[in-house]
Amino acid sequence: HQQVAIYEVINGRIGSMTFIHRKSLNTNAEKVVQDQLDAYNSRNIEAFVNTYSDNVKVFDFSNKPRFEGKDQMHERYSGFFESTPDLNCKIKNRIVIGNKVIDEEYLTINGNNFRAVAIYEVENGKIVKVTFVR
């Protein structure tokens, strides 16, 4: 049995715990997420958006909605891709549990570097949910 625990620490104490469990054994989740990353790094908006389901939901941790739907994904990322020639995301660590892929990311955007974690959930060959931890 595989499991990942995410602890949110507030003022030196554990404020919340989130557990991610394996639900399915046979999935192409890692390939879909890697295709998404490759399209992101090449700033190919059509290939990028094509890895997402039509009704993808994007959240900030803990379940704070950012936006929903493939159209909003396209709208938010197309201008960003065009205006960010040095855009790059390197994966420092990847954990795959069933249909979930958890990436520790090191991003370069307009000469600045950032770290983030992205939790992707894949169903029927498409990313249906993304949760960002920053």
JSON list of C-alpha atoms in Angstrom, two decimals:
[
{"chain": "A", "resi": 1, "resn": "HIS", "atom": "CA", "xyz": [0.00, 0.00, 0.00]},
{"chain": "A", "resi": 2, "resn": "GLN", "atom": "CA", "xyz": [1.47, 3.36, -1.04]},
{"chain": "A", "resi": 3, "resn": "GLN", "atom": "CA", "xyz": [0.62, 6.65, 0.63]},
{"chain": "A", "resi": 4, "resn": "VAL", "atom": "CA", "xyz": [1.94, 10.21, 0.82]},
{"chain": "A", "resi": 5, "resn": "ALA", "atom": "CA", "xyz": [1.21, 12.52, 3.74]},
{"chain": "A", "resi": 6, "resn": "ILE", "atom": "CA", "xyz": [1.28, 16.32, 3.30]},
{"chain": "A", "resi": 7, "resn": "TYR", "atom": "CA", "xyz": [1.60, 18.28, 6.52]},
{"chain": "A", "resi": 8, "resn": "GLU", "atom": "CA", "xyz": [0.77, 21.98, 6.69]},
{"chain": "A", "resi": 9, "resn": "VAL", "atom": "CA", "xyz": [2.65, 23.60, 9.57]},
{"chain": "A", "resi": 10, "resn": "ILE", "atom": "CA", "xyz": [1.27, 26.82, 11.06]},
{"chain": "A", "resi": 11, "resn": "ASN", "atom": "CA", "xyz": [3.11, 28.63, 13.87]},
{"chain": "A", "resi": 12, "resn": "GLY", "atom": "CA", "xyz": [5.25, 25.60, 14.62]},
{"chain": "A", "resi": 13, "resn": "ARG", "atom": "CA", "xyz": [2.33, 23.16, 14.84]},
{"chain": "A", "resi": 14, "resn": "ILE", "atom": "CA", "xyz": [0.73, 20.80, 12.37]},
{"chain": "A", "resi": 15, "resn": "GLY", "atom": "CA", "xyz": [-2.37, 22.63, 11.17]},
{"chain": "A", "resi": 16, "resn": "SER", "atom": "CA", "xyz": [-3.60, 20.00, 8.74]},
{"chain": "A", "resi": 17, "resn": "MET", "atom": "CA", "xyz": [-2.70, 16.66, 7.18]},
{"chain": "A", "resi": 18, "resn": "THR", "atom": "CA", "xyz": [-3.69, 15.47, 3.73]},
{"chain": "A", "resi": 19, "resn": "PHE", "atom": "CA", "xyz": [-3.20, 11.85, 2.67]},
{"chain": "A", "resi": 20, "resn": "ILE", "atom": "CA", "xyz": [-2.87, 10.70, -0.92]},
{"chain": "A", "resi": 21, "resn": "HIS", "atom": "CA", "xyz": [-3.54, 6.98, -1.49]},
{"chain": "A", "resi": 22, "resn": "ARG", "atom": "CA", "xyz": [-3.30, 4.71, -4.49]},
{"chain": "A", "resi": 23, "resn": "LYS", "atom": "CA", "xyz": [-6.73, 4.21, -6.04]},
{"chain": "A", "resi": 24, "resn": "SER", "atom": "CA", "xyz": [-5.92, 2.53, -9.33]},
{"chain": "A", "resi": 25, "resn": "LEU", "atom": "CA", "xyz": [-3.06, 0.27, -10.37]},
{"chain": "A", "resi": 26, "resn": "ASN", "atom": "CA", "xyz": [-3.04, 0.69, -14.15]},
{"chain": "A", "resi": 27, "resn": "THR", "atom": "CA", "xyz": [-2.65, 4.29, -15.26]},
{"chain": "A", "resi": 28, "resn": "ASN", "atom": "CA", "xyz": [-0.68, 6.40, -17.72]},
{"chain": "A", "resi": 29, "resn": "ALA", "atom": "CA", "xyz": [-0.64, 9.34, -15.31]},
{"chain": "A", "resi": 30, "resn": "GLU", "atom": "CA", "xyz": [3.13, 9.84, -15.41]},
{"chain": "A", "resi": 31, "resn": "LYS", "atom": "CA", "xyz": [3.22, 9.94, -19.23]},
{"chain": "A", "resi": 32, "resn": "VAL", "atom": "CA", "xyz": [0.41, 12.51, -19.43]},
{"chain": "A", "resi": 33, "resn": "VAL", "atom": "CA", "xyz": [2.08, 14.73, -16.81]},
{"chain": "A", "resi": 34, "resn": "GLN", "atom": "CA", "xyz": [5.45, 14.42, -18.58]},
{"chain": "A", "resi": 35, "resn": "ASP", "atom": "CA", "xyz": [3.80, 15.36, -21.90]},
{"chain": "A", "resi": 36, "resn": "GLN", "atom": "CA", "xyz": [2.31, 18.38, -20.12]},
{"chain": "A", "resi": 37, "resn": "LEU", "atom": "CA", "xyz": [5.74, 19.36, -18.74]},
{"chain": "A", "resi": 38, "resn": "ASP", "atom": "CA", "xyz": [7.41, 18.97, -22.15]},
{"chain": "A", "resi": 39, "resn": "ALA", "atom": "CA", "xyz": [4.75, 21.21, -23.75]},
{"chain": "A", "resi": 40, "resn": "TYR", "atom": "CA", "xyz": [5.14, 23.76, -20.90]},
{"chain": "A", "resi": 41, "resn": "ASN", "atom": "CA", "xyz": [8.90, 23.94, -21.39]},
{"chain": "A", "resi": 42, "resn": "SER", "atom": "CA", "xyz": [8.56, 24.33, -25.16]},
{"chain": "A", "resi": 43, "resn": "ARG", "atom": "CA", "xyz": [5.76, 26.90, -24.59]},
{"chain": "A", "resi": 44, "resn": "ASN", "atom": "CA", "xyz": [3.48, 24.92, -26.94]},
{"chain": "A", "resi": 45, "resn": "ILE", "atom": "CA", "xyz": [0.06, 26.09, -25.77]},
{"chain": "A", "resi": 46, "resn": "GLU", "atom": "CA", "xyz": [-1.97, 23.66, -27.88]},
{"chain": "A", "resi": 47, "resn": "ALA", "atom": "CA", "xyz": [-0.01, 20.56, -26.78]},
{"chain": "A", "resi": 48, "resn": "PHE", "atom": "CA", "xyz": [-0.06, 21.85, -23.18]},
{"chain": "A", "resi": 49, "resn": "VAL", "atom": "CA", "xyz": [-3.82, 22.41, -23.05]},
{"chain": "A", "resi": 50, "resn": "ASN", "atom": "CA", "xyz": [-4.44, 19.09, -24.82]},
{"chain": "A", "resi": 51, "resn": "THR", "atom": "CA", "xyz": [-3.14, 17.19, -21.76]},
{"chain": "A", "resi": 52, "resn": "TYR", "atom": "CA", "xyz": [-6.03, 18.58, -19.65]},
{"chain": "A", "resi": 53, "resn": "SER", "atom": "CA", "xyz": [-9.67, 17.52, -19.50]},
{"chain": "A", "resi": 54, "resn": "ASP", "atom": "CA", "xyz": [-12.30, 20.00, -20.71]},
{"chain": "A", "resi": 55, "resn": "ASN", "atom": "CA", "xyz": [-13.43, 20.63, -17.13]},
{"chain": "A", "resi": 56, "resn": "VAL", "atom": "CA", "xyz": [-10.02, 20.58, -15.39]},
{"chain": "A", "resi": 57, "resn": "LYS", "atom": "CA", "xyz": [-10.02, 22.15, -11.92]},
{"chain": "A", "resi": 58, "resn": "VAL", "atom": "CA", "xyz": [-6.99, 24.06, -10.62]},
{"chain": "A", "resi": 59, "resn": "PHE", "atom": "CA", "xyz": [-6.49, 24.76, -6.92]},
{"chain": "A", "resi": 60, "resn": "ASP", "atom": "CA", "xyz": [-4.04, 26.25, -4.50]},
{"chain": "A", "resi": 61, "resn": "PHE", "atom": "CA", "xyz": [-3.42, 24.06, -1.47]},
{"chain": "A", "resi": 62, "resn": "SER", "atom": "CA", "xyz": [-5.72, 23.47, 0.54]},
{"chain": "A", "resi": 63, "resn": "ASN", "atom": "CA", "xyz": [-8.49, 23.26, -2.04]},
{"chain": "A", "resi": 64, "resn": "LYS", "atom": "CA", "xyz": [-8.64, 27.01, -2.72]},
{"chain": "A", "resi": 65, "resn": "PRO", "atom": "CA", "xyz": [-10.02, 27.24, -6.30]},
{"chain": "A", "resi": 66, "resn": "ARG", "atom": "CA", "xyz": [-7.92, 29.16, -8.85]},
{"chain": "A", "resi": 67, "resn": "PHE", "atom": "CA", "xyz": [-9.83, 28.48, -12.07]},
{"chain": "A", "resi": 68, "resn": "GLU", "atom": "CA", "xyz": [-11.74, 25.79, -13.93]},
{"chain": "A", "resi": 69, "resn": "GLY", "atom": "CA", "xyz": [-11.93, 24.54, -17.51]},
{"chain": "A", "resi": 70, "resn": "LYS", "atom": "CA", "xyz": [-9.69, 24.05, -20.49]},
{"chain": "A", "resi": 71, "resn": "ASP", "atom": "CA", "xyz": [-10.69, 27.43, -21.98]},
{"chain": "A", "resi": 72, "resn": "GLN", "atom": "CA", "xyz": [-9.49, 29.30, -18.88]},
{"chain": "A", "resi": 73, "resn": "MET", "atom": "CA", "xyz": [-6.30, 27.19, -18.90]},
{"chain": "A", "resi": 74, "resn": "HIS", "atom": "CA", "xyz": [-5.66, 28.27, -22.50]},
{"chain": "A", "resi": 75, "resn": "GLU", "atom": "CA", "xyz": [-6.47, 31.90, -21.74]},
{"chain": "A", "resi": 76, "resn": "ARG", "atom": "CA", "xyz": [-4.21, 32.07, -18.66]},
{"chain": "A", "resi": 77, "resn": "TYR", "atom": "CA", "xyz": [-1.22, 30.29, -20.15]},
{"chain": "A", "resi": 78, "resn": "SER", "atom": "CA", "xyz": [-1.11, 31.47, -23.81]},
{"chain": "A", "resi": 79, "resn": "GLY", "atom": "CA", "xyz": [-0.02, 35.03, -22.98]},
{"chain": "A", "resi": 80, "resn": "PHE", "atom": "CA", "xyz": [2.30, 33.77, -20.26]},
{"chain": "A", "resi": 81, "resn": "PHE", "atom": "CA", "xyz": [4.02, 31.43, -22.72]},
{"chain": "A", "resi": 82, "resn": "GLU", "atom": "CA", "xyz": [4.40, 34.24, -25.29]},
{"chain": "A", "resi": 83, "resn": "SER", "atom": "CA", "xyz": [5.86, 36.73, -22.82]},
{"chain": "A", "resi": 84, "resn": "THR", "atom": "CA", "xyz": [8.26, 34.38, -21.02]},
{"chain": "A", "resi": 85, "resn": "PRO", "atom": "CA", "xyz": [11.06, 33.25, -23.37]},
{"chain": "A", "resi": 86, "resn": "ASP", "atom": "CA", "xyz": [13.19, 31.79, -20.55]},
{"chain": "A", "resi": 87, "resn": "LEU", "atom": "CA", "xyz": [10.31, 29.74, -19.10]},
{"chain": "A", "resi": 88, "resn": "ASN", "atom": "CA", "xyz": [11.59, 26.43, -17.77]},
{"chain": "A", "resi": 89, "resn": "CYS", "atom": "CA", "xyz": [10.50, 23.86, -15.22]},
{"chain": "A", "resi": 90, "resn": "LYS", "atom": "CA", "xyz": [12.82, 21.17, -13.93]},
{"chain": "A", "resi": 91, "resn": "ILE", "atom": "CA", "xyz": [11.53, 18.30, -11.82]},
{"chain": "A", "resi": 92, "resn": "LYS", "atom": "CA", "xyz": [13.58, 17.82, -8.65]},
{"chain": "A", "resi": 93, "resn": "ASN", "atom": "CA", "xyz": [11.50, 14.90, -7.40]},
{"chain": "A", "resi": 94, "resn": "ARG", "atom": "CA", "xyz": [8.52, 12.97, -8.74]},
{"chain": "A", "resi": 95, "resn": "ILE", "atom": "CA", "xyz": [6.23, 10.59, -6.86]},
{"chain": "A", "resi": 96, "resn": "VAL", "atom": "CA", "xyz": [3.65, 8.53, -8.74]},
{"chain": "A", "resi": 97, "resn": "ILE", "atom": "CA", "xyz": [0.84, 6.88, -6.79]},
{"chain": "A", "resi": 98, "resn": "GLY", "atom": "CA", "xyz": [-1.86, 5.37, -8.96]},
{"chain": "A", "resi": 99, "resn": "ASN", "atom": "CA", "xyz": [-3.49, 8.20, -10.94]},
{"chain": "A", "resi": 100, "resn": "LYS", "atom": "CA", "xyz": [-1.68, 10.94, -8.99]},
{"chain": "A", "resi": 101, "resn": "VAL", "atom": "CA", "xyz": [1.68, 12.50, -9.86]},
{"chain": "A", "resi": 102, "resn": "ILE", "atom": "CA", "xyz": [3.38, 14.77, -7.34]},
{"chain": "A", "resi": 103, "resn": "ASP", "atom": "CA", "xyz": [6.17, 16.93, -8.77]},
{"chain": "A", "resi": 104, "resn": "GLU", "atom": "CA", "xyz": [8.62, 19.07, -6.84]},
{"chain": "A", "resi": 105, "resn": "GLU", "atom": "CA", "xyz": [9.37, 21.77, -9.39]},
{"chain": "A", "resi": 106, "resn": "TYR", "atom": "CA", "xyz": [12.18, 24.27, -9.84]},
{"chain": "A", "resi": 107, "resn": "LEU", "atom": "CA", "xyz": [10.92, 27.04, -12.14]},
{"chain": "A", "resi": 108, "resn": "THR", "atom": "CA", "xyz": [12.68, 29.79, -14.06]},
{"chain": "A", "resi": 109, "resn": "ILE", "atom": "CA", "xyz": [10.42, 32.70, -15.05]},
{"chain": "A", "resi": 110, "resn": "ASN", "atom": "CA", "xyz": [11.76, 36.02, -16.35]},
{"chain": "A", "resi": 111, "resn": "GLY", "atom": "CA", "xyz": [15.17, 35.47, -14.76]},
{"chain": "A", "resi": 112, "resn": "ASN", "atom": "CA", "xyz": [13.72, 34.54, -11.36]},
{"chain": "A", "resi": 113, "resn": "ASN", "atom": "CA", "xyz": [13.73, 31.09, -9.79]},
{"chain": "A", "resi": 114, "resn": "PHE", "atom": "CA", "xyz": [10.90, 29.57, -7.78]},
{"chain": "A", "resi": 115, "resn": "ARG", "atom": "CA", "xyz": [10.13, 26.28, -6.07]},
{"chain": "A", "resi": 116, "resn": "ALA", "atom": "CA", "xyz": [6.68, 24.74, -6.06]},
{"chain": "A", "resi": 117, "resn": "VAL", "atom": "CA", "xyz": [4.91, 21.43, -5.76]},
{"chain": "A", "resi": 118, "resn": "ALA", "atom": "CA", "xyz": [2.20, 20.38, -8.21]},
{"chain": "A", "resi": 119, "resn": "ILE", "atom": "CA", "xyz": [-0.17, 17.49, -7.53]},
{"chain": "A", "resi": 120, "resn": "TYR", "atom": "CA", "xyz": [-1.78, 16.19, -10.73]},
{"chain": "A", "resi": 121, "resn": "GLU", "atom": "CA", "xyz": [-4.74, 13.81, -10.90]},
{"chain": "A", "resi": 122, "resn": "VAL", "atom": "CA", "xyz": [-5.31, 11.95, -14.17]},
{"chain": "A", "resi": 123, "resn": "GLU", "atom": "CA", "xyz": [-8.45, 10.22, -15.43]},
{"chain": "A", "resi": 124, "resn": "ASN", "atom": "CA", "xyz": [-9.03, 8.72, -18.89]},
{"chain": "A", "resi": 125, "resn": "GLY", "atom": "CA", "xyz": [-5.67, 9.99, -20.16]},
{"chain": "A", "resi": 126, "resn": "LYS", "atom": "CA", "xyz": [-6.24, 13.65, -19.20]},
{"chain": "A", "resi": 127, "resn": "ILE", "atom": "CA", "xyz": [-5.30, 15.80, -16.22]},
{"chain": "A", "resi": 128, "resn": "VAL", "atom": "CA", "xyz": [-8.55, 16.50, -14.34]},
{"chain": "A", "resi": 129, "resn": "LYS", "atom": "CA", "xyz": [-7.21, 18.31, -11.28]},
{"chain": "A", "resi": 130, "resn": "VAL", "atom": "CA", "xyz": [-4.09, 20.23, -10.31]},
{"chain": "A", "resi": 131, "resn": "THR", "atom": "CA", "xyz": [-3.25, 21.46, -6.83]},
{"chain": "A", "resi": 132, "resn": "PHE", "atom": "CA", "xyz": [-0.30, 23.83, -6.36]},
{"chain": "A", "resi": 133, "resn": "VAL", "atom": "CA", "xyz": [1.64, 24.07, -3.10]},
{"chain": "A", "resi": 134, "resn": "ARG", "atom": "CA", "xyz": [3.81, 27.19, -2.91]}
]
